[in-house]
Amino acid sequence: MKDKKLSKSKLFFLLTSVIPVFILYLFICVAPIFTAINESFYGGNQIGIHTPLAHFYDNYVEIFKDPLFWDSFKNDMIISFSKEVIIIVIVVFFSIAITRLQLRRSESNFYRYIYYIPNVLSVIVITQFWGTFFQSGGLFNTIFNTDIDLLTQNPLSVVIFIASWCGIGYFMLILISSINNIPKELFEAAEIDGAGQFRQLFSVTLPQIKPQIIFMAVNILSSSLAANMNIILPLNGGGAQKQSFVMGMFVYYYGKSSATELRLGYANAGAVILMCISFALCFTLNKLLAKGDDNV
């Protein structure tokens, strides 16, 4: 009788809580994917109006022959993997420093707040500030006594800097919490065995926080491919010569921007390819980093 009541309780919880949320998830997250895939097999420049193509795969064939797409793909890879290296190195270094230097609580909290500031600022505020900072005649040139317009001459370096600066704080909080949860007995045992700080770093700290580092690496890559456009669009719109276009900008250019004739099917095909590339890269990176570790 008790088991029967428990079963009814679980069923009631499933019907009232889990299933509605799952249906909402399907409607918001999954349905648009299939809609984009379906739209990618047609032409047309208005939502809901499908223009048949000579071959249903023509949009995909054209994209893979489009130099702008490959330039966008290359820029995405440069930005994303540069962010991987910069963010992971800085986050690991400062997280370990803050936790192992035995700072006072007020000092530790101060550094956490400082690094987390970019996460509470609007993207528009961030891009406008750094865009002004790096433009010709900006503070960067004043400090270094130069006259370089990095937004025009080397926009990807500016994007990498801004994107890395924005991503440090969030992951630092995760890593600091993970390091603080490492049993102190492990460090004490390492000290008894004569291990110094560097030996403890590679033998105790890094192995213990490996799952968080993998999460950080995969998350940086997935969010970069989807969100690089969020920085580039308000920063310089991809550049006059499209030199800082990324795949997200490519989709926006044909699907939303008034700078060209709208090609919704072509834009959706680009979005589907972006999704597939993102999934393949993230899956591969996760497998490579977690190789040999059954717990990840």
GROMACS .gro file of C-alpha atoms in nm:
model
  296
    1MET     CA    1   0.000   0.000   0.000
    2LYS     CA    2   0.285   0.231   0.087
    3ASP     CA    3   0.456   0.160  -0.245
    4LYS     CA    4   0.132   0.234  -0.428
    5LYS     CA    5   0.095   0.574  -0.260
    6LEU     CA    6   0.459   0.653  -0.334
    7SER     CA    7   0.405   0.562  -0.697
    8LYS     CA    8   0.104   0.795  -0.718
    9SER     CA    9   0.307   1.072  -0.559
   10LYS     CA   10   0.582   1.031  -0.816
   11LEU     CA   11   0.328   1.025  -1.097
   12PHE     CA   12   0.163   1.342  -0.970
   13PHE     CA   13   0.501   1.516  -0.949
   14LEU     CA   14   0.587   1.399  -1.301
   15LEU     CA   15   0.260   1.525  -1.448
   16THR     CA   16   0.261   1.862  -1.273
   17SER     CA   17   0.631   1.953  -1.276
   18VAL     CA   18   0.857   1.756  -1.504
   19ILE     CA   19   0.642   1.706  -1.813
   20PRO     CA   20   0.529   2.073  -1.851
   21VAL     CA   21   0.888   2.193  -1.820
   22PHE     CA   22   1.003   1.931  -2.071
   23ILE     CA   23   0.731   2.035  -2.317
   24LEU     CA   24   0.833   2.399  -2.275
   25TYR     CA   25   1.195   2.300  -2.339
   26LEU     CA   26   1.096   2.118  -2.658
   27PHE     CA   27   0.896   2.419  -2.777
   28ILE     CA   28   1.165   2.679  -2.701
   29CYS     CA   29   1.489   2.489  -2.770
   30VAL     CA   30   1.424   2.187  -2.991
   31ALA     CA   31   1.144   2.299  -3.225
   32PRO     CA   32   1.345   2.596  -3.366
   33ILE     CA   33   1.622   2.356  -3.468
   34PHE     CA   34   1.389   2.150  -3.684
   35THR     CA   35   1.230   2.467  -3.818
   36ALA     CA   36   1.572   2.598  -3.923
   37ILE     CA   37   1.659   2.267  -4.088
   38ASN     CA   38   1.331   2.269  -4.282
   39GLU     CA   39   1.373   2.634  -4.387
   40SER     CA   40   1.728   2.567  -4.505
   41PHE     CA   41   1.597   2.359  -4.797
   42TYR     CA   42   1.408   2.652  -4.949
   43GLY     CA   43   1.472   2.999  -5.087
   44GLY     CA   44   1.273   3.315  -5.030
   45ASN     CA   45   1.311   3.640  -4.843
   46GLN     CA   46   0.996   3.639  -4.627
   47ILE     CA   47   0.917   3.428  -4.323
   48GLY     CA   48   0.664   3.158  -4.402
   49ILE     CA   49   0.699   3.190  -4.780
   50HIS     CA   50   0.897   2.900  -4.928
   51THR     CA   51   1.053   2.923  -5.271
   52PRO     CA   52   1.153   2.578  -5.402
   53LEU     CA   53   1.516   2.538  -5.508
   54ALA     CA   54   1.639   2.349  -5.814
   55HIS     CA   55   1.786   2.097  -5.570
   56PHE     CA   56   1.690   2.088  -5.201
   57TYR     CA   57   2.057   2.099  -5.100
   58ASP     CA   58   2.153   2.401  -5.313
   59ASN     CA   59   2.189   2.636  -5.016
   60TYR     CA   60   2.443   2.406  -4.852
   61VAL     CA   61   2.643   2.362  -5.173
   62GLU     CA   62   2.657   2.738  -5.223
   63ILE     CA   63   2.766   2.801  -4.863
   64PHE     CA   64   3.058   2.561  -4.890
   65LYS     CA   65   3.169   2.748  -5.203
   66ASP     CA   66   3.124   3.091  -5.042
   67PRO     CA   67   3.461   3.255  -4.951
   68LEU     CA   68   3.285   3.472  -4.690
   69PHE     CA   69   3.170   3.162  -4.503
   70TRP     CA   70   3.521   3.017  -4.490
   71ASP     CA   71   3.666   3.350  -4.379
   72SER     CA   72   3.399   3.360  -4.108
   73PHE     CA   73   3.482   3.003  -4.003
   74LYS     CA   74   3.853   3.086  -3.985
   75ASN     CA   75   3.788   3.395  -3.772
   76ASP     CA   76   3.565   3.194  -3.539
   77MET     CA   77   3.838   2.935  -3.489
   78ILE     CA   78   4.104   3.201  -3.423
   79ILE     CA   79   3.886   3.380  -3.167
   80SER     CA   80   3.755   3.066  -2.996
   81PHE     CA   81   4.083   2.881  -2.951
   82SER     CA   82   4.265   3.199  -2.850
   83LYS     CA   83   4.001   3.245  -2.581
   84GLU     CA   84   4.049   2.885  -2.471
   85VAL     CA   85   4.419   2.937  -2.403
   86ILE     CA   86   4.393   3.285  -2.251
   87ILE     CA   87   4.095   3.222  -2.023
   88ILE     CA   88   4.205   2.878  -1.900
   89VAL     CA   89   4.562   2.992  -1.822
   90ILE     CA   90   4.453   3.309  -1.643
   91VAL     CA   91   4.164   3.146  -1.456
   92VAL     CA   92   4.371   2.849  -1.336
   93PHE     CA   93   4.665   3.070  -1.233
   94PHE     CA   94   4.465   3.331  -1.041
   95SER     CA   95   4.223   3.079  -0.887
   96ILE     CA   96   4.512   2.879  -0.745
   97ALA     CA   97   4.688   3.197  -0.634
   98ILE     CA   98   4.381   3.328  -0.450
   99THR     CA   99   4.315   2.997  -0.275
  100ARG     CA  100   4.674   2.896  -0.195
  101LEU     CA  101   4.813   3.232  -0.085
  102GLN     CA  102   4.585   3.222   0.219
  103LEU     CA  103   4.440   3.566   0.159
  104ARG     CA  104   4.206   3.714   0.411
  105ARG     CA  105   3.837   3.672   0.335
  106SER     CA  106   3.793   4.042   0.253
  107GLU     CA  107   4.088   4.030   0.011
  108SER     CA  108   3.963   3.713  -0.156
  109ASN     CA  109   3.612   3.858  -0.198
  110PHE     CA  110   3.759   4.180  -0.340
  111TYR     CA  111   3.939   3.991  -0.617
  112ARG     CA  112   3.629   3.786  -0.690
  113TYR     CA  113   3.417   4.097  -0.735
  114ILE     CA  114   3.679   4.266  -0.952
  115TYR     CA  115   3.704   3.972  -1.190
  116TYR     CA  116   3.326   3.921  -1.202
  117ILE     CA  117   3.243   4.282  -1.296
  118PRO     CA  118   3.235   4.211  -1.677
  119ASN     CA  119   2.959   3.953  -1.622
  120VAL     CA  120   2.717   4.211  -1.485
  121LEU     CA  121   2.779   4.473  -1.753
  122SER     CA  122   2.581   4.505  -2.076
  123VAL     CA  123   2.753   4.390  -2.395
  124ILE     CA  124   2.677   4.730  -2.544
  125VAL     CA  125   2.852   4.908  -2.256
  126ILE     CA  126   3.152   4.676  -2.281
  127THR     CA  127   3.196   4.705  -2.657
  128GLN     CA  128   3.148   5.082  -2.657
  129PHE     CA  129   3.405   5.128  -2.382
  130TRP     CA  130   3.672   4.905  -2.533
  131GLY     CA  131   3.594   5.024  -2.886
  132THR     CA  132   3.665   5.381  -2.775
  133PHE     CA  133   3.972   5.261  -2.584
  134PHE     CA  134   4.131   5.092  -2.887
  135GLN     CA  135   4.026   5.328  -3.166
  136SER     CA  136   4.261   5.577  -3.327
  137GLY     CA  137   4.318   5.859  -3.079
  138GLY     CA  138   4.189   5.644  -2.793
  139LEU     CA  139   4.342   5.581  -2.454
  140PHE     CA  140   4.543   5.281  -2.580
  141ASN     CA  141   4.733   5.497  -2.826
  142THR     CA  142   4.777   5.769  -2.565
  143ILE     CA  143   4.931   5.527  -2.315
  144PHE     CA  144   5.169   5.365  -2.564
  145ASN     CA  145   5.229   5.684  -2.767
  146THR     CA  146   5.116   5.525  -3.095
  147ASP     CA  147   4.855   5.596  -3.360
  148ILE     CA  148   4.708   5.256  -3.443
  149ASP     CA  149   4.341   5.196  -3.512
  150LEU     CA  150   4.319   4.836  -3.398
  151LEU     CA  151   3.948   4.820  -3.479
  152THR     CA  152   4.039   4.864  -3.844
  153GLN     CA  153   4.386   4.713  -3.872
  154ASN     CA  154   4.354   4.414  -3.639
  155PRO     CA  155   3.992   4.380  -3.518
  156LEU     CA  156   4.026   4.013  -3.421
  157SER     CA  157   4.282   4.099  -3.153
  158VAL     CA  158   4.035   4.345  -2.999
  159VAL     CA  159   3.755   4.087  -3.011
  160ILE     CA  160   3.978   3.822  -2.849
  161PHE     CA  161   4.075   4.065  -2.573
  162ILE     CA  162   3.715   4.170  -2.499
  163ALA     CA  163   3.578   3.815  -2.515
  164SER     CA  164   3.853   3.683  -2.285
  165TRP     CA  165   3.808   3.971  -2.042
  166CYS     CA  166   3.435   3.899  -2.023
  167GLY     CA  167   3.479   3.525  -1.961
  168ILE     CA  168   3.734   3.521  -1.681
  169GLY     CA  169   3.514   3.610  -1.383
  170TYR     CA  170   3.245   3.344  -1.424
  171PHE     CA  171   3.487   3.055  -1.460
  172MET     CA  172   3.710   3.186  -1.182
  173LEU     CA  173   3.424   3.159  -0.933
  174ILE     CA  174   3.365   2.798  -1.040
  175LEU     CA  175   3.732   2.705  -1.011
  176ILE     CA  176   3.784   2.880  -0.677
  177SER     CA  177   3.490   2.686  -0.530
  178SER     CA  178   3.628   2.361  -0.672
  179ILE     CA  179   3.976   2.421  -0.528
  180ASN     CA  180   3.832   2.511  -0.187
  181ASN     CA  181   3.643   2.177  -0.188
  182ILE     CA  182   3.961   1.971  -0.234
  183PRO     CA  183   4.021   1.779   0.094
  184LYS     CA  184   4.302   1.946   0.289
  185GLU     CA  185   4.428   1.601   0.384
  186LEU     CA  186   4.554   1.557   0.027
  187PHE     CA  187   4.776   1.865   0.054
  188GLU     CA  188   4.893   1.763   0.402
  189ALA     CA  189   4.985   1.416   0.277
  190ALA     CA  190   5.171   1.569  -0.018
  191GLU     CA  191   5.367   1.797   0.217
  192ILE     CA  192   5.461   1.501   0.438
  193ASP     CA  193   5.592   1.325   0.127
  194GLY     CA  194   5.808   1.629   0.057
  195ALA     CA  195   5.606   1.775  -0.232
  196GLY     CA  196   5.655   2.147  -0.285
  197GLN     CA  197   5.396   2.393  -0.416
  198PHE     CA  198   5.458   2.312  -0.783
  199ARG     CA  199   5.448   1.938  -0.719
  200GLN     CA  200   5.120   1.980  -0.530
  201LEU     CA  201   4.985   2.185  -0.818
  202PHE     CA  202   5.042   1.910  -1.077
  203SER     CA  203   4.984   1.608  -0.852
  204VAL     CA  204   4.694   1.726  -0.636
  205THR     CA  205   4.523   2.046  -0.746
  206LEU     CA  206   4.500   2.003  -1.124
  207PRO     CA  207   4.388   1.636  -1.115
  208GLN     CA  208   4.120   1.722  -0.859
  209ILE     CA  209   3.976   2.009  -1.065
  210LYS     CA  210   4.008   1.836  -1.402
  211PRO     CA  211   3.629   1.795  -1.447
  212GLN     CA  212   3.581   2.169  -1.392
  213ILE     CA  213   3.860   2.250  -1.638
  214ILE     CA  214   3.697   2.025  -1.899
  215PHE     CA  215   3.362   2.194  -1.836
  216MET     CA  216   3.533   2.532  -1.874
  217ALA     CA  217   3.705   2.438  -2.201
  218VAL     CA  218   3.389   2.296  -2.361
  219ASN     CA  219   3.174   2.582  -2.236
  220ILE     CA  220   3.417   2.845  -2.372
  221LEU     CA  221   3.417   2.680  -2.713
  222SER     CA  222   3.040   2.636  -2.738
  223SER     CA  223   2.960   2.984  -2.611
  224SER     CA  224   3.223   3.139  -2.839
  225LEU     CA  225   3.084   2.996  -3.160
  226ALA     CA  226   2.737   3.110  -3.064
  227ALA     CA  227   2.821   3.445  -2.905
  228ASN     CA  228   3.121   3.592  -3.089
  229MET     CA  229   2.871   3.783  -3.300
  230ASN     CA  230   2.730   3.951  -2.986
  231ILE     CA  231   3.060   4.135  -2.942
  232ILE     CA  232   3.143   4.197  -3.308
  233LEU     CA  233   2.804   4.336  -3.414
  234PRO     CA  234   2.799   4.637  -3.176
  235LEU     CA  235   3.178   4.675  -3.191
  236ASN     CA  236   3.232   4.726  -3.564
  237GLY     CA  237   2.954   4.539  -3.744
  238GLY     CA  238   3.202   4.294  -3.893
  239GLY     CA  239   3.419   4.566  -4.047
  240ALA     CA  240   3.383   4.758  -4.371
  241GLN     CA  241   3.554   4.475  -4.562
  242LYS     CA  242   3.393   4.203  -4.347
  243GLN     CA  243   3.739   4.126  -4.206
  244SER     CA  244   3.599   4.036  -3.863
  245PHE     CA  245   3.299   3.834  -3.981
  246VAL     CA  246   3.225   3.515  -3.787
  247MET     CA  247   2.969   3.247  -3.865
  248GLY     CA  248   2.705   3.415  -3.649
  249MET     CA  249   2.756   3.737  -3.844
  250PHE     CA  250   2.728   3.538  -4.167
  251VAL     CA  251   2.385   3.411  -4.061
  252TYR     CA  252   2.279   3.760  -3.949
  253TYR     CA  253   2.402   3.918  -4.272
  254TYR     CA  254   2.174   3.706  -4.491
  255GLY     CA  255   1.888   3.652  -4.248
  256LYS     CA  256   1.835   3.985  -4.074
  257SER     CA  257   2.065   4.263  -4.189
  258SER     CA  258   1.925   4.527  -4.422
  259ALA     CA  259   2.270   4.557  -4.582
  260THR     CA  260   2.185   4.286  -4.833
  261GLU     CA  261   1.886   4.115  -4.989
  262LEU     CA  262   1.739   3.878  -4.734
  263ARG     CA  263   1.797   3.510  -4.806
  264LEU     CA  264   1.629   3.331  -4.520
  265GLY     CA  265   1.685   2.979  -4.650
  266TYR     CA  266   2.054   3.052  -4.705
  267ALA     CA  267   2.082   3.203  -4.355
  268ASN     CA  268   1.911   2.900  -4.199
  269ALA     CA  269   2.149   2.669  -4.382
  270GLY     CA  270   2.437   2.867  -4.233
  271ALA     CA  271   2.280   2.837  -3.887
  272VAL     CA  272   2.244   2.459  -3.925
  273ILE     CA  273   2.608   2.427  -4.032
  274LEU     CA  274   2.716   2.643  -3.737
  275MET     CA  275   2.520   2.417  -3.502
  276CYS     CA  276   2.678   2.102  -3.648
  277ILE     CA  277   3.030   2.249  -3.631
  278SER     CA  278   2.974   2.359  -3.271
  279PHE     CA  279   2.847   2.015  -3.169
  280ALA     CA  280   3.130   1.831  -3.346
  281LEU     CA  281   3.404   2.052  -3.198
  282CYS     CA  282   3.263   2.045  -2.845
  283PHE     CA  283   3.210   1.668  -2.855
  284THR     CA  284   3.562   1.610  -2.987
  285LEU     CA  285   3.721   1.846  -2.733
  286ASN     CA  286   3.534   1.684  -2.446
  287LYS     CA  287   3.642   1.336  -2.558
  288LEU     CA  288   4.006   1.441  -2.596
  289LEU     CA  289   4.025   1.612  -2.258
  290ALA     CA  290   3.838   1.337  -2.076
  291LYS     CA  291   4.033   1.057  -2.240
  292GLY     CA  292   4.153   0.806  -1.985
  293ASP     CA  293   3.930   0.948  -1.711
  294ASP     CA  294   3.625   0.735  -1.639
  295ASN     CA  295   3.487   0.988  -1.393
  296VAL     CA  296   3.438   1.267  -1.652
   0.00000   0.00000   0.00000
